[in-house]
Short mmCIF file of C-alpha atoms in Angstrom, two decimals:
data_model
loop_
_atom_site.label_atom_id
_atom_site.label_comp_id
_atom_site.label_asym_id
_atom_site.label_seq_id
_atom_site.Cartn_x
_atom_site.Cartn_y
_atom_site.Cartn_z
CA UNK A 22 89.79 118.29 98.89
CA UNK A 23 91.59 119.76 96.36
CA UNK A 24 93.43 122.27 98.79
CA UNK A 25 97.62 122.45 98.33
CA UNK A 26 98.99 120.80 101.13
CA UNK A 27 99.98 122.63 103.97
CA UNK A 28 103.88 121.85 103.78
CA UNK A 29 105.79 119.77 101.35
CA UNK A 30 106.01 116.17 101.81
CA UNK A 31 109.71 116.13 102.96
CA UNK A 32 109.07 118.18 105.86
CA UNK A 33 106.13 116.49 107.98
CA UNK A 34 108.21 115.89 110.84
CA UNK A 35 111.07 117.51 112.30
CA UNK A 36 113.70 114.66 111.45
CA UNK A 37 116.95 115.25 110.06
CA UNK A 38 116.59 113.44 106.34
CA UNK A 39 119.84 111.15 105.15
CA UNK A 40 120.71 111.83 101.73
CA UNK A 41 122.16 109.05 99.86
CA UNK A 42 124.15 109.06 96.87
CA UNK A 43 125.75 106.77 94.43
CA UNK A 44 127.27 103.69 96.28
CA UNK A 45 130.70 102.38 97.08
CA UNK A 46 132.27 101.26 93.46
CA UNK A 47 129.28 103.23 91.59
CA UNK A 48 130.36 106.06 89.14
CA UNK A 49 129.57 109.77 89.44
CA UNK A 50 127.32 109.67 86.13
CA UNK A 51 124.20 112.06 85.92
CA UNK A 52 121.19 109.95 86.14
CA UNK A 53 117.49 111.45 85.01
CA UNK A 54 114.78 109.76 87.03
CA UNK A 55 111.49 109.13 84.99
CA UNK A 56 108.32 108.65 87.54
CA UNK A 57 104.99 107.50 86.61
CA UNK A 58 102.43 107.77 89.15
CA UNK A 59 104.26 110.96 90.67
CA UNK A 60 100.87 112.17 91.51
CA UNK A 61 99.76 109.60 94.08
CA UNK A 62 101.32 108.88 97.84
CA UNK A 63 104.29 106.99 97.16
CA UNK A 64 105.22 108.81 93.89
CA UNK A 65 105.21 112.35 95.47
CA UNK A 66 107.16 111.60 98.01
CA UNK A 67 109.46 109.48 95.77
CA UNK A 68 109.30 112.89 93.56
CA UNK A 69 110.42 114.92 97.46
CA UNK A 70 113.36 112.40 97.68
CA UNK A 71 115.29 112.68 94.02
CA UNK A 72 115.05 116.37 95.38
CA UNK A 73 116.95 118.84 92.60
CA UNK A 74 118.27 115.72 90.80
CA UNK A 75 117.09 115.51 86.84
CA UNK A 76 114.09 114.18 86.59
CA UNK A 77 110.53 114.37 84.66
CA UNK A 78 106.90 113.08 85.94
CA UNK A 79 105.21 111.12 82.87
CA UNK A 80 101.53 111.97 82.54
CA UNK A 81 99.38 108.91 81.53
CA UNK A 82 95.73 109.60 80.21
CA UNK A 83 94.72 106.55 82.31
CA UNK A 84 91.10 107.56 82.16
CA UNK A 85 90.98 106.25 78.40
CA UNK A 86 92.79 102.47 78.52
CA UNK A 87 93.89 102.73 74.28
CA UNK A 88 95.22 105.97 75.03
CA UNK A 89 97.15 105.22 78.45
CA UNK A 90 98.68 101.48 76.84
CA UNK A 91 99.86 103.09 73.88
CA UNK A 92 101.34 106.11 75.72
CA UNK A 93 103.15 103.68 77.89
CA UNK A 94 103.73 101.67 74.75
CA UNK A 95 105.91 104.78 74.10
CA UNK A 96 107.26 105.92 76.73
CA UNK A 97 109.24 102.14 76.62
CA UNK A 98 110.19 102.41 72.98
CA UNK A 99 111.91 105.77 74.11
CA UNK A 100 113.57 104.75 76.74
CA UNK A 101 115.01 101.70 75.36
CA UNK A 102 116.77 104.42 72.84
CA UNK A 103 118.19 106.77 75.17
CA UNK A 104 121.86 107.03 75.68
CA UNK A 105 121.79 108.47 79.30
CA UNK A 106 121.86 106.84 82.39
CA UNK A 107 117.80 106.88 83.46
CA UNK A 108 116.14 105.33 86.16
CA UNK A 109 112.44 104.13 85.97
CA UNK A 110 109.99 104.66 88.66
CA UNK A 111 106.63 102.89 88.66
CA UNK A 112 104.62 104.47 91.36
CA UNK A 113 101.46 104.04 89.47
CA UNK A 114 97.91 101.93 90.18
CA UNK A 115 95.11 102.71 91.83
CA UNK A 116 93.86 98.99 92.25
CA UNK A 117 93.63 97.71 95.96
CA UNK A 118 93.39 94.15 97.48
CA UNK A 119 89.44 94.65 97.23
CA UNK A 120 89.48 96.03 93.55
CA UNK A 121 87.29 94.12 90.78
CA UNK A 122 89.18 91.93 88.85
CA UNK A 123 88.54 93.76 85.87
CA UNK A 124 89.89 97.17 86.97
CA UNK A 125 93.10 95.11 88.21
CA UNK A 126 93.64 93.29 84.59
CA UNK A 127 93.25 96.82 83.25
CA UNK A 128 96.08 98.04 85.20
CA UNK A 129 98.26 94.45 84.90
CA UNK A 130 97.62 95.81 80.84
CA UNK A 131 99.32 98.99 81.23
CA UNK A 132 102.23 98.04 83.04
CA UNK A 133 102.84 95.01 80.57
CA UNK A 134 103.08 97.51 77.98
CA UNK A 135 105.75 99.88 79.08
CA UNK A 136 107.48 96.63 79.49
CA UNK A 137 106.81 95.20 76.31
CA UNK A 138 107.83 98.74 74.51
CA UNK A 139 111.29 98.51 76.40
CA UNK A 140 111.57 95.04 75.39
CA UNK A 141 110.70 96.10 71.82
CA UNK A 142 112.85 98.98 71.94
CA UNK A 143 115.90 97.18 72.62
CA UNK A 144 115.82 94.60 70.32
CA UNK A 145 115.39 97.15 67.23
CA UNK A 146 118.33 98.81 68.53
CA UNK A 147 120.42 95.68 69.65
CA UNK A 148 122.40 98.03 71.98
CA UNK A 149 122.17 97.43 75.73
CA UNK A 150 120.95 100.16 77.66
CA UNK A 151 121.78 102.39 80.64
CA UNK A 152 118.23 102.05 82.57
CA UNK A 153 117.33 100.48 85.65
CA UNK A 154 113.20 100.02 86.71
CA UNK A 155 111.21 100.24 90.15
CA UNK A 156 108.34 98.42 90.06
CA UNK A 157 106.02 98.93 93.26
CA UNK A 158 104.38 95.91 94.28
CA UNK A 159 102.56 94.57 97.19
CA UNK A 160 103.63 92.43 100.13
CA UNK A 161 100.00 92.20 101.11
CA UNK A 162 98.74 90.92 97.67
CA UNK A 163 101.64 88.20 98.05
CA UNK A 164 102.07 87.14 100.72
CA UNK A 165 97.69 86.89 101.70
CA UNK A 166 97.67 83.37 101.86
CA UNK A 167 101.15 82.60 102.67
CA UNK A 168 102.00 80.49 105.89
CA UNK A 169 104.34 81.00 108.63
CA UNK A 170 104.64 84.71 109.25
CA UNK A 171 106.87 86.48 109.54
CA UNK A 172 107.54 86.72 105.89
CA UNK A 173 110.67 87.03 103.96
CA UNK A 174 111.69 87.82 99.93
CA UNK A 175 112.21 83.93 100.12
CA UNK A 176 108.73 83.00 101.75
CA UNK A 177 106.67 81.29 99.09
CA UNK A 178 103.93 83.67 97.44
CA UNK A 179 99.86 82.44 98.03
CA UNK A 180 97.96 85.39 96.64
CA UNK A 181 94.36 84.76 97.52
CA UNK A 182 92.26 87.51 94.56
CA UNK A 183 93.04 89.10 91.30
CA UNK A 184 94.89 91.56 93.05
CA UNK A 185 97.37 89.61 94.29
CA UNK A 186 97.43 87.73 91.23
CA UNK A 187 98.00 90.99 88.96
CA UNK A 188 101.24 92.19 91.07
CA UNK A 189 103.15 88.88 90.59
CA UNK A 190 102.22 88.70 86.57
CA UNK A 191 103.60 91.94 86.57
CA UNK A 192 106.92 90.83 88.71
CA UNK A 193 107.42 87.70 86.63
CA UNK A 194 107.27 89.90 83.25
CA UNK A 195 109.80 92.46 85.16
CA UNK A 196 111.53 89.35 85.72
CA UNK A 197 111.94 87.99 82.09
CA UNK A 198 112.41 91.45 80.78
CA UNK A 199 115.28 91.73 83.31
CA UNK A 200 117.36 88.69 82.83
CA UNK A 201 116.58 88.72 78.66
CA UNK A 202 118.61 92.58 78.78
CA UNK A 203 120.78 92.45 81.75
CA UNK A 204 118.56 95.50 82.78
CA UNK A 205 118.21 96.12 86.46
CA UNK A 206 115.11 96.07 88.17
CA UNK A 207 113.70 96.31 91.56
CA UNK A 208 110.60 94.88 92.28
CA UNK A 209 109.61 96.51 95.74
CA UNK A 210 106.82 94.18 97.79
CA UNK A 211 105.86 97.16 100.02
CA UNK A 212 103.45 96.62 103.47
CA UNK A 213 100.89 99.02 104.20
CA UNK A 214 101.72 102.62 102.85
CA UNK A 215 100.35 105.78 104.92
CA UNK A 216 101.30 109.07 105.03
CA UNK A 217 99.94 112.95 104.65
CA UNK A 218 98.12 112.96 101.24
CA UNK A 219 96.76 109.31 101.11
CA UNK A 220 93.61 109.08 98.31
CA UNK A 221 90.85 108.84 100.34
CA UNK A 222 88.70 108.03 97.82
CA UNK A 223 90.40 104.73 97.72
CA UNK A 224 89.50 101.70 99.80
CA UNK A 225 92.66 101.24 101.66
CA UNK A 226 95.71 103.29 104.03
CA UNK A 227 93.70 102.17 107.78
CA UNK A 228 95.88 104.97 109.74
CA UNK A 229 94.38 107.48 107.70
CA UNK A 230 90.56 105.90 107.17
CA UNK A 231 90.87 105.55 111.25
CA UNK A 232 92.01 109.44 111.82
CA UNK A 233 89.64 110.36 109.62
CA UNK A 234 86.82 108.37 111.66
CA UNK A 235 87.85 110.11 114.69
CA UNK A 236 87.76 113.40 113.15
CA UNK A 237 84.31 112.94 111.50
CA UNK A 238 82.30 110.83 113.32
CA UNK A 239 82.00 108.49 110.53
CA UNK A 240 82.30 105.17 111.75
CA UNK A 241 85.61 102.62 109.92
CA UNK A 242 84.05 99.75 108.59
CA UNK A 243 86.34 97.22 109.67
CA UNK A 244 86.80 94.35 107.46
CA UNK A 245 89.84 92.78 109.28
CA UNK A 246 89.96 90.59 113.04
CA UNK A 247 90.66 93.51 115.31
CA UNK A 248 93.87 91.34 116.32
CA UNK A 249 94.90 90.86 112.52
CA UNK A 250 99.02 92.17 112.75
CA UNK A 251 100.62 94.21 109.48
CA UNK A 252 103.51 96.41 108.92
CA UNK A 253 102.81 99.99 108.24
CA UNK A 254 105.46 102.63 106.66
CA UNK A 255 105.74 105.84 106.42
CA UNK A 256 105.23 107.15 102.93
CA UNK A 257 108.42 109.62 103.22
CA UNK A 258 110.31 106.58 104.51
CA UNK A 259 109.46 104.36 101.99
CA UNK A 260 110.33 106.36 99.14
CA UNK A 261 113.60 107.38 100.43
CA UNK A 262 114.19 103.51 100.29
CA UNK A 263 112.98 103.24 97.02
CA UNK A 264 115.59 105.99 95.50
CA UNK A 265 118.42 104.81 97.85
CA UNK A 266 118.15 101.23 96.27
CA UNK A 267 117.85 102.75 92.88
CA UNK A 268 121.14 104.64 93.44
CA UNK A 269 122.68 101.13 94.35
CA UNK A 270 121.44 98.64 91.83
CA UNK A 271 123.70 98.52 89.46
CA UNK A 272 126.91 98.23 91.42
CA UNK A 273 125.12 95.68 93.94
CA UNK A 274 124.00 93.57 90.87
CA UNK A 275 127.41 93.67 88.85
CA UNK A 276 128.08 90.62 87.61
CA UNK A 277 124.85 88.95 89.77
CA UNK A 278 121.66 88.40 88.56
CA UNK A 279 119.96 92.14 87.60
CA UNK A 280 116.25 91.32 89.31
CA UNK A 281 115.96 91.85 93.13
CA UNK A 282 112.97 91.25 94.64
CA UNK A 283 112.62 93.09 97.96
CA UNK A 284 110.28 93.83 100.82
CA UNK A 285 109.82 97.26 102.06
CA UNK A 286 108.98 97.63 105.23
CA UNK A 287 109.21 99.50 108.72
CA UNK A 288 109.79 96.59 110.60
CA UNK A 289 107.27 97.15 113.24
CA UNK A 290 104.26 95.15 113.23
CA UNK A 291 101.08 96.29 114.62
CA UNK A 292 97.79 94.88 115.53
CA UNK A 293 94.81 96.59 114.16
CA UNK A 294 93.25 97.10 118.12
CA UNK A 295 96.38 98.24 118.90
CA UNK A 296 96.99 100.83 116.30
CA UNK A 297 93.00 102.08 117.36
CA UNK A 298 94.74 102.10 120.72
CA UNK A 299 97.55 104.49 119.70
CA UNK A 300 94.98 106.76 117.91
CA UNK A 301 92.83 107.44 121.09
CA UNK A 302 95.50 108.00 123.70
CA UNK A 303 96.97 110.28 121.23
CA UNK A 304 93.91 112.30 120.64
CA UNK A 305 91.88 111.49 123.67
CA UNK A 306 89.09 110.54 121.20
CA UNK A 307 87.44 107.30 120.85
CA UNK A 308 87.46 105.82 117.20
CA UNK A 309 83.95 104.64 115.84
CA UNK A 310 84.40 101.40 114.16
CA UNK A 311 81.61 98.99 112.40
CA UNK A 312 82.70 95.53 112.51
CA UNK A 313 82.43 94.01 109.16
CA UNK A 314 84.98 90.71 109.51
CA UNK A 315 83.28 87.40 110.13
CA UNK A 316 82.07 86.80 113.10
CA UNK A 317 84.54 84.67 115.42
CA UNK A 318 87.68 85.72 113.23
CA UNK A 319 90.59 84.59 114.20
CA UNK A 320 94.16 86.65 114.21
CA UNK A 321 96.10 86.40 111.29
CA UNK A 322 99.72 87.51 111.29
CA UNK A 323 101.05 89.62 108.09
CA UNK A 324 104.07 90.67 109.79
CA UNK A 325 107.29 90.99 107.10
CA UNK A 326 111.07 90.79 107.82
CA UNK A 327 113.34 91.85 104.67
CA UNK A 328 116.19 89.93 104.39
CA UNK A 329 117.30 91.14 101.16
CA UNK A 330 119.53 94.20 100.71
CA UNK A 331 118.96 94.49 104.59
CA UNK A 332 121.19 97.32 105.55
CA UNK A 333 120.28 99.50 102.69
CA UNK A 334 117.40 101.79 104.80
CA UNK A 335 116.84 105.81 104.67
CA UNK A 336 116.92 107.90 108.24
CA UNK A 337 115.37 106.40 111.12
CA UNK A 338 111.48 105.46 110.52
CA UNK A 339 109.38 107.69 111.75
CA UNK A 340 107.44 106.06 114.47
CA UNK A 341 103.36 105.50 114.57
CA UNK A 342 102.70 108.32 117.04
CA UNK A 343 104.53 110.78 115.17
CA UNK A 344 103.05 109.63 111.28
CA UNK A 345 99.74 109.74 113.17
CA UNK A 346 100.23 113.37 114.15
CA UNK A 347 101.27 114.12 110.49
CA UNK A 348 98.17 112.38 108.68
CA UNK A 349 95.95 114.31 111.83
CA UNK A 350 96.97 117.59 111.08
CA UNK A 351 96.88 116.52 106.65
CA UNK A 352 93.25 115.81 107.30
CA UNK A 353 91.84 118.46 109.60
CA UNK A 354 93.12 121.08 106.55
CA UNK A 355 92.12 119.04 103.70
CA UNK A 356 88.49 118.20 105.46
CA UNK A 357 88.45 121.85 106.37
CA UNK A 358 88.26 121.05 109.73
CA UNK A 359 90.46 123.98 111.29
#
């Protein structure tokens, strides 16, 4: 499991990538990204899309809570003083929407602190700053009892667990911090998230805890209506996203309020039979699945259209066939399956 990868994360797939720079209006002015999380799925690839830009990966001691809050604590104090243009990434978390509540306040804890050290930071120093922040989020945790699917940036949250619950706190302190310092910040509300590199360890990412069933032998535990419909993107796909919006916040919020909240999504929906569909006639190999949803469940539709910022998207998505091949051929070398 602890195996390098066998290529780097912006080369899965043979797919021309689309490199975006600054937009229209925007000014050619060096810009150091600062990721925390870089380690995880979305934050290496986010990492594989600044490419040779300046940039540095923060390392959290998130093992030991004091430690990692006052680290953050920091990290926000120093970033509130710098004098370059930087752009925060926050890739971090390894809560799920089945996490204990008190592992998902202890993460809620550490974001509020970077946020509170920036806040701090920049009112000792009464000078604005040249930062914008990424905040990932979840569409799932928001939007889990929400009504009337497909939903938008303008659909009205109904989180349903702590989970949920944790990732809008966190928005609504982005939110205040935003609009206090006229500091730009992205809160992304991203669907499912799968890709080459996915923590397995972690109770979530169904592409790869189905490919991995099929590989092993070791049945899914299903705890979702077979005909329950979600978005699923591409790790590489979303983070290109991620950086392009980054690279356009501050012209597209000039003079407009500084917090967007968007969705990030592929924009194909797909039911959870179906996606066991696409697995088998890929790899003519039947998927073992243990049915753990209540009996006589009922579809439920968690299918997302973004309607903010909608023409801002990276290359073409890569399509389910093709990110299945990718997280097969992650797996059979990291399970030593070759």
């Amino acid at each position: 499991m602890g195996r390098v990868l066998p290529y780097p994360p912006d080369s899965e797939v043979l797919l021309l990538p689309r490199q975006y720079g600054p937009a229209a209006g925007e000014q050619a002015v060096t810009t150091r990204a600062v990721v925390v999380g870089g380690g995880g799925l979305l934050g290496r690839h986010v990492r594989a899309a600044l490419g040779g830009r300046p940039s540095e990966r923060v390392r959290v001691p998130w093992d030991d809570h004091a430690l990692a809050c006052a680290r953050l604590y920091a990290l926000g104090r120093e970033l509130a003083a710098r004098t370059v243009r930087w752009n925060l990434y926050w890739c971090a978390g390894l809560a799920v929407f089945h996490t204990p509540a008190e592992q998902v306040e202890r993460e809620r804890v550490q974001v509020g602190r970077l946020l509170a050290g920036i806040h701090d930071g920049l009112e000792r120093s009464g000078l604005p700053s040249d930062g914008a922040l990424f905040f990932a989020s979840s569409a799932g945790g928001a939007y889990a009892g929400s009504a009337q699917a497909p939903f938008t940036e303008f659909s009205t949250p109904a989180p349903q667990n702590a989970y949920g619950e944790a990732k809008l706190a966190v928005e609504k302190e982005a939110e205040a911090l935003s609009r206090r310092w006229r500091l730009p910040v992205v809160a992304g509300r991203i669907t499912n998230l799968y890709g080459p590199g996915q923590n397995l360890g972690k109770n979530q990412g169904l592409v790869s805890a189905l490919v991995k069933a099929q590989l092993t032998g070791e049945p899914l535990r299903l705890r979702a209506a077979p005909t329950t419909t979600r978005d699923y993107i591409y790790a590489r796909d979303c983070a290109r996203m991620v950086v392009a919006m980054m690279d356009a916040v501050r012209s597209r919020t000039l003079g407009r309020d500084p917090y967007v909240c968007k969705i990030f999504a592929s924009g194909r929906s797909f039911r959870i039979d179906g996606l066991l569909e696409v697995a088998e006639r890929l790899f003519d190999q039947p998927v073992p699945v243990l049915h753990e949803y209540p009996a006589g469940g009922t579809s439920t539709d968690f299918s997302v259209t973004s309607r903010v910022w909608a023409d801002l998207v990276s290359s073409p998505f890569l399509n389910i066939e093709e990110g299945m091949r990718a997280v097969r051929a992650d797996l059979r070398y990291r399970l030593d399956l070759d």
